[in-house]
């Protein structure tokens, strides 16, 4: 992969991670457009690197919230910060189980399967459309809701299903306030991504060679910078904008992807 291609894909990741349009799906489509012919495990490596960059951007943007959570945790009391942390842990379990026990099967869906990505984008469009019809309330994220949202996040590991779209839509359909749903959605993925990277580093699951250092670094930097600025702006956009616009976008891109894939 050329460095300029990695930068383009990094920018795509940074922008789409915080919008309900599937960053992984766009990465796969972008790689197909750029003529990327890497093996699935190498594509997975690049995808994980870019997701780590946006996770780091999320940490920087939510640094005050995260610091407040840690301060509450170290009080060793059953306070709101402890409850929120437990909800985050509960939401991680489904995706962690899928990642640990079905990692090899998941890799088969990466690496240029653009028809599949297109179909999953259509599913994302449907979720966003349904969520847009749901009434907004002041309901917070409860423990049961955290588990259900976690299941949605596990399904969203598939390229083309938006993680933020699936988790926010599921939360809204459960009656949770959009602002609270967006905050929970963006914070719940950080420990999961860091855990996934730690696991892959320990078991050697990431394909890497010295020649890939340049484009991996370029992609990481581009994704972090784009993700940081996108997060500060996009979070507010997701909270106040109608999800229908994103639903229409996913519908159009999904249909184009399916059509392009069938013509290959």
mmCIF file of C-alpha atoms in Angstrom, residues 11-256:
data_model
loop_
_atom_site.group_PDB
_atom_site.id
_atom_site.type_symbol
_atom_site.label_atom_id
_atom_site.label_comp_id
_atom_site.label_asym_id
_atom_site.label_seq_id
_atom_site.Cartn_x
_atom_site.Cartn_y
_atom_site.Cartn_z
ATOM 1 C CA UNK A 11 -8.991 10.061 7.015
ATOM 2 C CA UNK A 12 -11.953 7.879 6.026
ATOM 3 C CA UNK A 13 -11.625 5.998 9.326
ATOM 4 C CA UNK A 14 -11.299 9.177 11.372
ATOM 5 C CA UNK A 15 -14.380 10.748 9.816
ATOM 6 C CA UNK A 16 -16.633 7.715 9.668
ATOM 7 C CA UNK A 17 -15.861 6.302 13.126
ATOM 8 C CA UNK A 18 -17.983 9.009 14.722
ATOM 9 C CA UNK A 19 -20.837 8.988 12.224
ATOM 10 C CA UNK A 20 -23.310 6.089 12.000
ATOM 11 C CA UNK A 21 -22.144 5.077 8.525
ATOM 12 C CA UNK A 22 -19.736 2.172 9.279
ATOM 13 C CA UNK A 23 -16.051 3.054 9.339
ATOM 14 C CA UNK A 24 -15.012 -0.564 8.717
ATOM 15 C CA UNK A 25 -17.346 -0.772 5.738
ATOM 16 C CA UNK A 26 -15.927 2.402 4.252
ATOM 17 C CA UNK A 27 -12.391 1.135 4.823
ATOM 18 C CA UNK A 28 -13.197 -2.030 2.892
ATOM 19 C CA UNK A 29 -14.845 -0.057 0.086
ATOM 20 C CA UNK A 30 -11.975 2.425 0.033
ATOM 21 C CA UNK A 31 -9.435 -0.390 -0.135
ATOM 22 C CA UNK A 32 -11.355 -1.948 -3.041
ATOM 23 C CA UNK A 33 -11.438 1.368 -4.918
ATOM 24 C CA UNK A 34 -7.716 1.890 -4.345
ATOM 25 C CA UNK A 35 -6.993 -1.596 -5.642
ATOM 26 C CA UNK A 36 -5.818 -2.967 -2.314
ATOM 27 C CA UNK A 37 -5.086 -6.680 -2.702
ATOM 28 C CA UNK A 38 -3.738 -7.540 0.740
ATOM 29 C CA UNK A 39 -4.618 -10.821 2.378
ATOM 30 C CA UNK A 40 -7.578 -10.694 4.821
ATOM 31 C CA UNK A 41 -5.351 -10.857 7.910
ATOM 32 C CA UNK A 42 -3.236 -7.947 6.637
ATOM 33 C CA UNK A 43 -6.390 -5.955 5.941
ATOM 34 C CA UNK A 44 -7.475 -6.761 9.507
ATOM 35 C CA UNK A 45 -4.131 -5.453 10.810
ATOM 36 C CA UNK A 46 -4.535 -2.109 9.051
ATOM 37 C CA UNK A 47 -8.152 -1.852 10.209
ATOM 38 C CA UNK A 48 -7.153 -2.494 13.840
ATOM 39 C CA UNK A 49 -4.388 0.127 13.663
ATOM 40 C CA UNK A 50 -6.814 2.759 12.404
ATOM 41 C CA UNK A 51 -9.416 1.828 15.002
ATOM 42 C CA UNK A 52 -6.754 2.220 17.682
ATOM 43 C CA UNK A 53 -6.021 5.720 16.372
ATOM 44 C CA UNK A 54 -9.652 6.770 16.670
ATOM 45 C CA UNK A 55 -9.902 5.112 20.097
ATOM 46 C CA UNK A 56 -6.987 7.289 21.184
ATOM 47 C CA UNK A 57 -8.749 10.322 19.702
ATOM 48 C CA UNK A 58 -11.848 9.403 21.713
ATOM 49 C CA UNK A 59 -9.778 9.227 24.907
ATOM 50 C CA UNK A 60 -8.390 12.699 24.245
ATOM 51 C CA UNK A 61 -11.814 14.187 23.494
ATOM 52 C CA UNK A 62 -13.457 12.535 26.526
ATOM 53 C CA UNK A 63 -10.457 12.984 28.809
ATOM 54 C CA UNK A 64 -12.480 14.957 31.388
ATOM 55 C CA UNK A 65 -15.254 12.364 31.479
ATOM 56 C CA UNK A 66 -12.719 9.541 31.764
ATOM 57 C CA UNK A 67 -10.829 11.360 34.539
ATOM 58 C CA UNK A 68 -14.097 11.871 36.431
ATOM 59 C CA UNK A 69 -14.944 8.179 36.075
ATOM 60 C CA UNK A 70 -11.546 7.155 37.485
ATOM 61 C CA UNK A 71 -11.867 9.612 40.374
ATOM 62 C CA UNK A 72 -15.233 8.089 41.216
ATOM 63 C CA UNK A 73 -13.884 4.561 40.963
ATOM 64 C CA UNK A 74 -11.040 5.264 43.392
ATOM 65 C CA UNK A 75 -13.543 6.405 45.998
ATOM 66 C CA UNK A 76 -14.450 2.704 46.249
ATOM 67 C CA UNK A 77 -18.136 3.515 46.633
ATOM 68 C CA UNK A 78 -21.290 2.407 44.820
ATOM 69 C CA UNK A 79 -21.564 5.784 43.071
ATOM 70 C CA UNK A 80 -22.622 6.837 39.582
ATOM 71 C CA UNK A 81 -19.091 6.431 38.220
ATOM 72 C CA UNK A 82 -18.887 2.861 39.528
ATOM 73 C CA UNK A 83 -22.286 2.041 38.056
ATOM 74 C CA UNK A 84 -21.321 3.556 34.701
ATOM 75 C CA UNK A 85 -18.056 1.601 34.644
ATOM 76 C CA UNK A 86 -19.903 -1.646 35.365
ATOM 77 C CA UNK A 87 -22.292 -0.887 32.502
ATOM 78 C CA UNK A 88 -19.294 -0.389 30.206
ATOM 79 C CA UNK A 89 -17.879 -3.748 31.315
ATOM 80 C CA UNK A 90 -21.217 -5.471 30.715
ATOM 81 C CA UNK A 91 -21.460 -3.922 27.242
ATOM 82 C CA UNK A 92 -18.008 -5.270 26.365
ATOM 83 C CA UNK A 93 -18.774 -8.921 27.095
ATOM 84 C CA UNK A 94 -20.681 -9.855 23.897
ATOM 85 C CA UNK A 95 -18.096 -8.345 21.546
ATOM 86 C CA UNK A 96 -15.241 -9.801 23.612
ATOM 87 C CA UNK A 97 -16.756 -13.291 23.342
ATOM 88 C CA UNK A 98 -17.183 -12.920 19.578
ATOM 89 C CA UNK A 99 -13.656 -11.555 19.179
ATOM 90 C CA UNK A 100 -12.036 -14.319 21.226
ATOM 91 C CA UNK A 101 -13.916 -17.329 19.899
ATOM 92 C CA UNK A 102 -14.832 -16.292 16.350
ATOM 93 C CA UNK A 103 -11.872 -14.185 15.244
ATOM 94 C CA UNK A 104 -10.871 -16.512 12.390
ATOM 95 C CA UNK A 105 -14.415 -16.589 11.053
ATOM 96 C CA UNK A 106 -14.627 -12.789 11.245
ATOM 97 C CA UNK A 107 -11.514 -12.311 9.138
ATOM 98 C CA UNK A 108 -13.266 -14.018 6.237
ATOM 99 C CA UNK A 109 -15.637 -11.057 5.945
ATOM 100 C CA UNK A 110 -12.741 -8.625 5.415
ATOM 101 C CA UNK A 111 -10.579 -8.161 2.360
ATOM 102 C CA UNK A 112 -12.746 -6.915 -0.501
ATOM 103 C CA UNK A 113 -16.150 -8.517 0.175
ATOM 104 C CA UNK A 114 -17.918 -5.380 -1.051
ATOM 105 C CA UNK A 115 -21.249 -7.054 -1.859
ATOM 106 C CA UNK A 116 -21.441 -8.235 1.732
ATOM 107 C CA UNK A 117 -20.439 -4.761 2.937
ATOM 108 C CA UNK A 118 -23.195 -3.274 0.787
ATOM 109 C CA UNK A 119 -25.804 -5.603 2.298
ATOM 110 C CA UNK A 120 -24.695 -4.712 5.806
ATOM 111 C CA UNK A 121 -24.906 -1.004 4.946
ATOM 112 C CA UNK A 122 -28.532 -1.584 3.955
ATOM 113 C CA UNK A 123 -29.097 -3.168 7.370
ATOM 114 C CA UNK A 124 -27.496 -0.118 8.993
ATOM 115 C CA UNK A 125 -29.806 2.125 6.969
ATOM 116 C CA UNK A 126 -32.819 0.198 8.255
ATOM 117 C CA UNK A 127 -31.667 0.450 11.879
ATOM 118 C CA UNK A 128 -31.146 4.200 11.586
ATOM 119 C CA UNK A 129 -34.539 4.666 9.940
ATOM 120 C CA UNK A 130 -36.309 2.755 12.705
ATOM 121 C CA UNK A 131 -34.420 4.637 15.412
ATOM 122 C CA UNK A 132 -35.374 7.954 13.864
ATOM 123 C CA UNK A 133 -39.042 7.062 14.341
ATOM 124 C CA UNK A 134 -38.561 6.307 18.037
ATOM 125 C CA UNK A 135 -39.510 8.899 20.635
ATOM 126 C CA UNK A 136 -36.667 10.561 22.505
ATOM 127 C CA UNK A 137 -36.800 10.425 26.316
ATOM 128 C CA UNK A 138 -34.603 11.285 29.296
ATOM 129 C CA UNK A 139 -34.113 7.606 30.129
ATOM 130 C CA UNK A 140 -30.507 6.752 31.104
ATOM 131 C CA UNK A 141 -28.595 3.617 30.141
ATOM 132 C CA UNK A 142 -29.473 0.834 32.589
ATOM 133 C CA UNK A 143 -27.685 -2.457 33.217
ATOM 134 C CA UNK A 144 -29.997 -4.507 30.996
ATOM 135 C CA UNK A 145 -29.805 -1.880 28.260
ATOM 136 C CA UNK A 146 -26.010 -1.975 28.482
ATOM 137 C CA UNK A 147 -26.023 -5.716 27.738
ATOM 138 C CA UNK A 148 -28.429 -5.321 24.817
ATOM 139 C CA UNK A 149 -26.392 -2.447 23.373
ATOM 140 C CA UNK A 150 -23.307 -4.630 23.836
ATOM 141 C CA UNK A 151 -24.912 -7.354 21.710
ATOM 142 C CA UNK A 152 -25.549 -4.735 19.009
ATOM 143 C CA UNK A 153 -21.886 -3.747 19.211
ATOM 144 C CA UNK A 154 -20.818 -7.372 18.798
ATOM 145 C CA UNK A 155 -22.883 -7.704 15.626
ATOM 146 C CA UNK A 156 -21.409 -4.440 14.367
ATOM 147 C CA UNK A 157 -17.945 -6.026 14.189
ATOM 148 C CA UNK A 158 -19.021 -7.069 10.692
ATOM 149 C CA UNK A 159 -17.878 -4.557 8.050
ATOM 150 C CA UNK A 160 -20.778 -2.466 6.822
ATOM 151 C CA UNK A 161 -22.733 -2.437 10.080
ATOM 152 C CA UNK A 162 -22.013 0.847 11.794
ATOM 153 C CA UNK A 163 -20.884 0.346 15.377
ATOM 154 C CA UNK A 164 -22.052 3.772 16.482
ATOM 155 C CA UNK A 165 -25.161 3.429 14.321
ATOM 156 C CA UNK A 166 -26.028 0.024 15.773
ATOM 157 C CA UNK A 167 -25.378 1.002 19.389
ATOM 158 C CA UNK A 168 -27.021 4.433 19.210
ATOM 159 C CA UNK A 169 -30.000 3.073 17.252
ATOM 160 C CA UNK A 170 -30.444 0.204 19.696
ATOM 161 C CA UNK A 171 -30.239 2.607 22.626
ATOM 162 C CA UNK A 172 -32.771 4.994 21.104
ATOM 163 C CA UNK A 173 -35.134 2.117 20.258
ATOM 164 C CA UNK A 174 -34.882 1.127 23.933
ATOM 165 C CA UNK A 175 -36.042 4.627 24.838
ATOM 166 C CA UNK A 176 -32.677 6.014 25.945
ATOM 167 C CA UNK A 177 -31.938 9.725 25.506
ATOM 168 C CA UNK A 178 -29.918 10.400 22.324
ATOM 169 C CA UNK A 179 -27.272 12.457 24.118
ATOM 170 C CA UNK A 180 -26.747 9.750 26.744
ATOM 171 C CA UNK A 181 -26.784 7.089 24.017
ATOM 172 C CA UNK A 182 -24.087 8.900 22.018
ATOM 173 C CA UNK A 183 -21.829 9.355 25.059
ATOM 174 C CA UNK A 184 -22.194 5.715 26.076
ATOM 175 C CA UNK A 185 -21.650 4.535 22.499
ATOM 176 C CA UNK A 186 -18.359 6.368 22.062
ATOM 177 C CA UNK A 187 -16.960 5.509 25.500
ATOM 178 C CA UNK A 188 -17.923 1.819 25.494
ATOM 179 C CA UNK A 189 -15.723 0.959 22.521
ATOM 180 C CA UNK A 190 -12.438 2.343 23.901
ATOM 181 C CA UNK A 191 -11.579 -0.500 26.340
ATOM 182 C CA UNK A 192 -12.803 -3.042 23.808
ATOM 183 C CA UNK A 193 -10.453 -1.820 21.083
ATOM 184 C CA UNK A 194 -7.512 -1.597 23.479
ATOM 185 C CA UNK A 195 -8.255 -5.106 24.735
ATOM 186 C CA UNK A 196 -8.499 -6.472 21.200
ATOM 187 C CA UNK A 197 -5.154 -4.962 20.238
ATOM 188 C CA UNK A 198 -3.515 -6.316 23.410
ATOM 189 C CA UNK A 199 -4.869 -9.786 22.649
ATOM 190 C CA UNK A 200 -3.658 -9.716 19.043
ATOM 191 C CA UNK A 201 -0.210 -8.530 20.109
ATOM 192 C CA UNK A 202 0.067 -11.302 22.691
ATOM 193 C CA UNK A 203 -1.079 -14.142 20.449
ATOM 194 C CA UNK A 204 0.598 -12.876 17.279
ATOM 195 C CA UNK A 205 -2.693 -12.495 15.449
ATOM 196 C CA UNK A 206 -1.641 -9.337 13.601
ATOM 197 C CA UNK A 207 0.278 -9.796 10.339
ATOM 198 C CA UNK A 208 3.165 -7.303 10.210
ATOM 199 C CA UNK A 209 6.417 -6.779 8.372
ATOM 200 C CA UNK A 210 8.972 -3.970 8.282
ATOM 201 C CA UNK A 211 7.837 -2.771 4.862
ATOM 202 C CA UNK A 212 4.386 -1.959 6.232
ATOM 203 C CA UNK A 213 5.643 0.400 8.972
ATOM 204 C CA UNK A 214 5.482 3.489 6.764
ATOM 205 C CA UNK A 215 1.902 3.163 5.592
ATOM 206 C CA UNK A 216 0.684 1.896 8.974
ATOM 207 C CA UNK A 217 2.173 4.953 10.673
ATOM 208 C CA UNK A 218 0.769 7.314 8.061
ATOM 209 C CA UNK A 219 -2.678 5.762 8.395
ATOM 210 C CA UNK A 220 -2.525 5.943 12.183
ATOM 211 C CA UNK A 221 -1.580 9.637 12.225
ATOM 212 C CA UNK A 222 -4.191 10.554 9.625
ATOM 213 C CA UNK A 223 -6.915 8.639 11.479
ATOM 214 C CA UNK A 224 -5.998 10.216 14.819
ATOM 215 C CA UNK A 225 -5.981 13.794 13.539
ATOM 216 C CA UNK A 226 -9.151 13.366 11.490
ATOM 217 C CA UNK A 227 -10.785 11.461 14.346
ATOM 218 C CA UNK A 228 -9.965 14.108 16.934
ATOM 219 C CA UNK A 229 -11.467 16.989 14.975
ATOM 220 C CA UNK A 230 -14.338 14.844 13.704
ATOM 221 C CA UNK A 231 -15.211 13.638 17.207
ATOM 222 C CA UNK A 232 -15.512 17.149 18.644
ATOM 223 C CA UNK A 233 -17.855 18.139 15.828
ATOM 224 C CA UNK A 234 -19.595 14.899 14.916
ATOM 225 C CA UNK A 235 -20.738 13.986 18.432
ATOM 226 C CA UNK A 236 -22.831 17.142 18.580
ATOM 227 C CA UNK A 237 -24.090 16.412 15.053
ATOM 228 C CA UNK A 238 -25.178 12.890 15.961
ATOM 229 C CA UNK A 239 -26.950 14.129 19.079
ATOM 230 C CA UNK A 240 -29.068 16.799 17.404
ATOM 231 C CA UNK A 241 -29.423 15.634 13.792
ATOM 232 C CA UNK A 242 -32.042 13.272 12.448
ATOM 233 C CA UNK A 243 -30.717 9.792 11.791
ATOM 234 C CA UNK A 244 -32.741 9.645 8.567
ATOM 235 C CA UNK A 245 -30.027 11.566 6.720
ATOM 236 C CA UNK A 246 -27.471 8.926 7.652
ATOM 237 C CA UNK A 247 -29.970 6.206 6.797
ATOM 238 C CA UNK A 248 -30.371 7.601 3.282
ATOM 239 C CA UNK A 249 -26.600 7.863 2.889
ATOM 240 C CA UNK A 250 -26.053 4.238 3.950
ATOM 241 C CA UNK A 251 -28.843 3.128 1.628
ATOM 242 C CA UNK A 252 -27.254 4.864 -1.369
ATOM 243 C CA UNK A 253 -23.705 3.683 -0.625
ATOM 244 C CA UNK A 254 -24.951 0.161 0.095
ATOM 245 C CA UNK A 255 -26.788 -0.089 -3.220
ATOM 246 C CA UNK A 256 -23.758 1.282 -5.095
#
